[in-house]
mmCIF file with all atom_site columns, C-alpha atoms in Angstrom:
data_model
loop_
_atom_site.group_PDB
_atom_site.id
_atom_site.type_symbol
_atom_site.label_atom_id
_atom_site.label_alt_id
_atom_site.label_comp_id
_atom_site.label_asym_id
_atom_site.label_entity_id
_atom_site.label_seq_id
_atom_site.pdbx_PDB_ins_code
_atom_site.Cartn_x
_atom_site.Cartn_y
_atom_site.Cartn_z
_atom_site.occupancy
_atom_site.B_iso_or_equiv
_atom_site.pdbx_formal_charge
_atom_site.auth_seq_id
_atom_site.auth_comp_id
_atom_site.auth_asym_id
_atom_site.auth_atom_id
_atom_site.pdbx_PDB_model_num
ATOM 1  C CA . HIS A 1 1  ? 0.036   0.380  0.074  1.00 53.00 ? 285 HIS A CA 1
ATOM 2  C CA . ASN A 1 2  ? 1.635   3.219  -1.223 1.00 71.00 ? 286 ASN A CA 1
ATOM 3  C CA . VAL A 1 3  ? -0.124  5.881  1.309  1.00 76.00 ? 287 VAL A CA 1
ATOM 4  C CA . GLY A 1 4  ? 2.668   8.196  1.392  1.00 74.00 ? 288 GLY A CA 1
ATOM 5  C CA . PRO A 1 5  ? 1.579   10.457 -1.013 1.00 77.00 ? 289 PRO A CA 1
ATOM 6  C CA . LEU A 1 6  ? -2.020  10.768 0.804  1.00 79.00 ? 290 LEU A CA 1
ATOM 7  C CA . LEU A 1 7  ? -0.338  11.859 3.921  1.00 81.00 ? 291 LEU A CA 1
ATOM 8  C CA . HIS A 1 8  ? 0.967   14.939 1.740  1.00 78.00 ? 292 HIS A CA 1
ATOM 9  C CA . THR A 1 9  ? -2.518  15.862 1.216  1.00 80.00 ? 293 THR A CA 1
ATOM 10 C CA . VAL A 1 10 ? -3.019  16.589 5.096  1.00 82.00 ? 294 VAL A CA 1
ATOM 11 C CA . PRO A 1 11 ? -1.929  20.042 5.854  1.00 83.00 ? 295 PRO A CA 1
ATOM 12 C CA . PHE A 1 12 ? -0.276  18.786 9.068  1.00 81.00 ? 296 PHE A CA 1
ATOM 13 C CA . PHE A 1 13 ? 2.165   16.554 6.842  1.00 83.00 ? 297 PHE A CA 1
ATOM 14 C CA . ALA A 1 14 ? 2.193   18.840 3.671  1.00 82.00 ? 298 ALA A CA 1
ATOM 15 C CA . ASN A 1 15 ? 5.848   19.874 4.225  1.00 85.00 ? 299 ASN A CA 1
ATOM 16 C CA . ALA A 1 16 ? 7.188   16.939 6.311  1.00 86.00 ? 300 ALA A CA 1
ATOM 17 C CA . CYS A 1 17 ? 10.301  15.122 5.115  1.00 88.00 ? 301 CYS A CA 1
ATOM 18 C CA . GLU A 1 18 ? 10.261  11.850 3.547  1.00 87.00 ? 302 GLU A CA 1
ATOM 19 C CA . ASP A 1 19 ? 11.725  10.197 6.225  1.00 91.00 ? 303 ASP A CA 1
ATOM 20 C CA . PHE A 1 20 ? 9.151   11.453 8.697  1.00 89.00 ? 304 PHE A CA 1
ATOM 21 C CA . ILE A 1 21 ? 6.751   10.263 6.283  1.00 86.00 ? 305 ILE A CA 1
ATOM 22 C CA . ASP A 1 22 ? 8.015   6.636  5.743  1.00 86.00 ? 306 ASP A CA 1
ATOM 23 C CA . ASP A 1 23 ? 7.921   6.568  9.677  1.00 89.00 ? 307 ASP A CA 1
ATOM 24 C CA . ILE A 1 24 ? 4.329   7.576  10.027 1.00 85.00 ? 308 ILE A CA 1
ATOM 25 C CA . VAL A 1 25 ? 3.339   5.118  7.013  1.00 84.00 ? 309 VAL A CA 1
ATOM 26 C CA . SER A 1 26 ? 5.325   2.216  8.687  1.00 87.00 ? 310 SER A CA 1
ATOM 27 C CA . ARG A 1 27 ? 3.229   2.858  12.002 1.00 86.00 ? 311 ARG A CA 1
ATOM 28 C CA . LEU A 1 28 ? -0.336  2.588  10.039 1.00 86.00 ? 312 LEU A CA 1
ATOM 29 C CA . ARG A 1 29 ? -2.854  0.186  10.584 1.00 88.00 ? 313 ARG A CA 1
ATOM 30 C CA . PHE A 1 30 ? -4.982  -0.667 7.954  1.00 87.00 ? 314 PHE A CA 1
ATOM 31 C CA . VAL A 1 31 ? -8.690  -1.401 9.234  1.00 91.00 ? 315 VAL A CA 1
ATOM 32 C CA . VAL A 1 32 ? -11.641 -2.138 6.759  1.00 92.00 ? 316 VAL A CA 1
ATOM 33 C CA . PHE A 1 33 ? -15.170 -0.795 7.795  1.00 92.00 ? 317 PHE A CA 1
ATOM 34 C CA . LEU A 1 34 ? -18.329 -2.396 6.550  1.00 91.00 ? 318 LEU A CA 1
ATOM 35 C CA . SER A 1 35 ? -21.529 -0.452 5.311  1.00 90.00 ? 319 SER A CA 1
ATOM 36 C CA . GLY A 1 36 ? -23.402 0.881  7.968  1.00 88.00 ? 320 GLY A CA 1
ATOM 37 C CA . GLU A 1 37 ? -20.665 0.643  10.655 1.00 91.00 ? 321 GLU A CA 1
ATOM 38 C CA . TYR A 1 38 ? -20.087 3.623  12.908 1.00 90.00 ? 322 TYR A CA 1
ATOM 39 C CA . ILE A 1 39 ? -16.050 4.766  12.596 1.00 90.00 ? 323 ILE A CA 1
ATOM 40 C CA . CYS A 1 40 ? -16.579 7.720  15.452 1.00 86.00 ? 324 CYS A CA 1
ATOM 41 C CA . LYS A 1 41 ? -19.453 9.256  16.868 1.00 81.00 ? 325 LYS A CA 1
ATOM 42 C CA . THR A 1 42 ? -20.082 12.957 18.346 1.00 78.00 ? 326 THR A CA 1
ATOM 43 C CA . GLY A 1 43 ? -18.766 13.515 22.040 1.00 76.00 ? 327 GLY A CA 1
ATOM 44 C CA . ARG A 1 44 ? -16.351 10.807 22.135 1.00 78.00 ? 328 ARG A CA 1
ATOM 45 C CA . LYS A 1 45 ? -12.627 11.789 22.319 1.00 77.00 ? 329 LYS A CA 1
ATOM 46 C CA . GLY A 1 46 ? -10.767 11.790 18.991 1.00 75.00 ? 330 GLY A CA 1
ATOM 47 C CA . ASP A 1 47 ? -7.515  9.977  19.274 1.00 81.00 ? 331 ASP A CA 1
ATOM 48 C CA . LYS A 1 48 ? -7.333  8.317  15.567 1.00 85.00 ? 332 LYS A CA 1
ATOM 49 C CA . MET A 1 49 ? -6.947  9.923  12.132 1.00 85.00 ? 333 MET A CA 1
ATOM 50 C CA . TYR A 1 50 ? -8.357  7.895  9.247  1.00 89.00 ? 334 TYR A CA 1
ATOM 51 C CA . PHE A 1 51 ? -7.520  8.003  5.758  1.00 87.00 ? 335 PHE A CA 1
ATOM 52 C CA . ILE A 1 52 ? -9.946  6.532  2.936  1.00 89.00 ? 336 ILE A CA 1
ATOM 53 C CA . GLN A 1 53 ? -7.864  4.443  0.747  1.00 85.00 ? 337 GLN A CA 1
ATOM 54 C CA . ARG A 1 54 ? -11.099 3.296  -1.105 1.00 87.00 ? 338 ARG A CA 1
ATOM 55 C CA . GLY A 1 55 ? -14.761 3.907  -0.282 1.00 92.00 ? 339 GLY A CA 1
ATOM 56 C CA . ILE A 1 56 ? -17.027 6.562  0.941  1.00 94.00 ? 340 ILE A CA 1
ATOM 57 C CA . VAL A 1 57 ? -17.612 7.571  4.377  1.00 94.00 ? 341 VAL A CA 1
ATOM 58 C CA . ASP A 1 58 ? -20.827 9.529  5.377  1.00 93.00 ? 342 ASP A CA 1
ATOM 59 C CA . VAL A 1 59 ? -20.662 12.085 7.928  1.00 91.00 ? 343 VAL A CA 1
ATOM 60 C CA . LEU A 1 60 ? -23.936 12.642 9.738  1.00 90.00 ? 344 LEU A CA 1
ATOM 61 C CA . THR A 1 61 ? -25.368 15.371 11.965 1.00 88.00 ? 345 THR A CA 1
ATOM 62 C CA . LYS A 1 62 ? -26.618 14.713 15.488 1.00 85.00 ? 346 LYS A CA 1
ATOM 63 C CA . ASP A 1 63 ? -30.075 14.126 14.138 1.00 89.00 ? 347 ASP A CA 1
ATOM 64 C CA . GLY A 1 64 ? -28.897 11.598 11.617 1.00 87.00 ? 348 GLY A CA 1
ATOM 65 C CA . THR A 1 65 ? -29.037 13.892 8.253  1.00 92.00 ? 349 THR A CA 1
ATOM 66 C CA . LEU A 1 66 ? -26.304 13.400 5.876  1.00 93.00 ? 350 LEU A CA 1
ATOM 67 C CA . ALA A 1 67 ? -24.074 16.399 6.399  1.00 92.00 ? 351 ALA A CA 1
ATOM 68 C CA . THR A 1 68 ? -21.208 15.456 3.622  1.00 93.00 ? 352 THR A CA 1
ATOM 69 C CA . SER A 1 69 ? -19.514 12.271 2.311  1.00 95.00 ? 353 SER A CA 1
ATOM 70 C CA . LEU A 1 70 ? -15.878 11.603 2.227  1.00 94.00 ? 354 LEU A CA 1
ATOM 71 C CA . GLY A 1 71 ? -14.342 9.487  -0.517 1.00 93.00 ? 355 GLY A CA 1
ATOM 72 C CA . ASP A 1 72 ? -11.178 8.188  -2.012 1.00 88.00 ? 356 ASP A CA 1
ATOM 73 C CA . GLY A 1 73 ? -8.192  10.115 -0.595 1.00 84.00 ? 357 GLY A CA 1
ATOM 74 C CA . SER A 1 74 ? -10.049 12.141 2.254  1.00 88.00 ? 358 SER A CA 1
ATOM 75 C CA . HIS A 1 75 ? -9.010  12.210 5.851  1.00 87.00 ? 359 HIS A CA 1
ATOM 76 C CA . PHE A 1 76 ? -10.684 12.894 8.989  1.00 86.00 ? 360 PHE A CA 1
ATOM 77 C CA . GLY A 1 77 ? -10.692 12.554 12.598 1.00 79.00 ? 361 GLY A CA 1
ATOM 78 C CA . GLY A 1 78 ? -7.976  13.322 15.228 1.00 62.00 ? 362 GLY A CA 1
ATOM 79 C CA . LYS A 1 79 ? -8.426  16.029 17.986 1.00 51.00 ? 363 LYS A CA 1
ATOM 80 C CA . VAL A 1 80 ? -8.486  18.766 15.521 1.00 43.00 ? 364 VAL A CA 1
ATOM 81 C CA . VAL A 1 81 ? -11.653 17.840 13.392 1.00 41.00 ? 365 VAL A CA 1
ATOM 82 C CA . LYS A 1 82 ? -15.164 18.070 14.870 1.00 43.00 ? 366 LYS A CA 1
ATOM 83 C CA . ILE A 1 83 ? -17.589 15.314 13.436 1.00 41.00 ? 367 ILE A CA 1
ATOM 84 C CA . PHE A 1 84 ? -20.900 16.716 13.389 1.00 40.00 ? 368 PHE A CA 1
#
């Protein structure tokens, strides 16, 4: 899996050196979520960042309305991103 270029799309990693990116890539864990599964929920502490290699993630508001959809190459999560 060559996700190095995907990391460069994240502002935090945009100007990082290749050795740093390689180190981050070596620590990534690949996870598969099935359709209908929740990845994270509002109000829970965010301590992970997710990169969408393939597929679509729907972001829902508190009342379950579709706020946006994220696709291949998108990222979300961590402490700096608020999920609706």
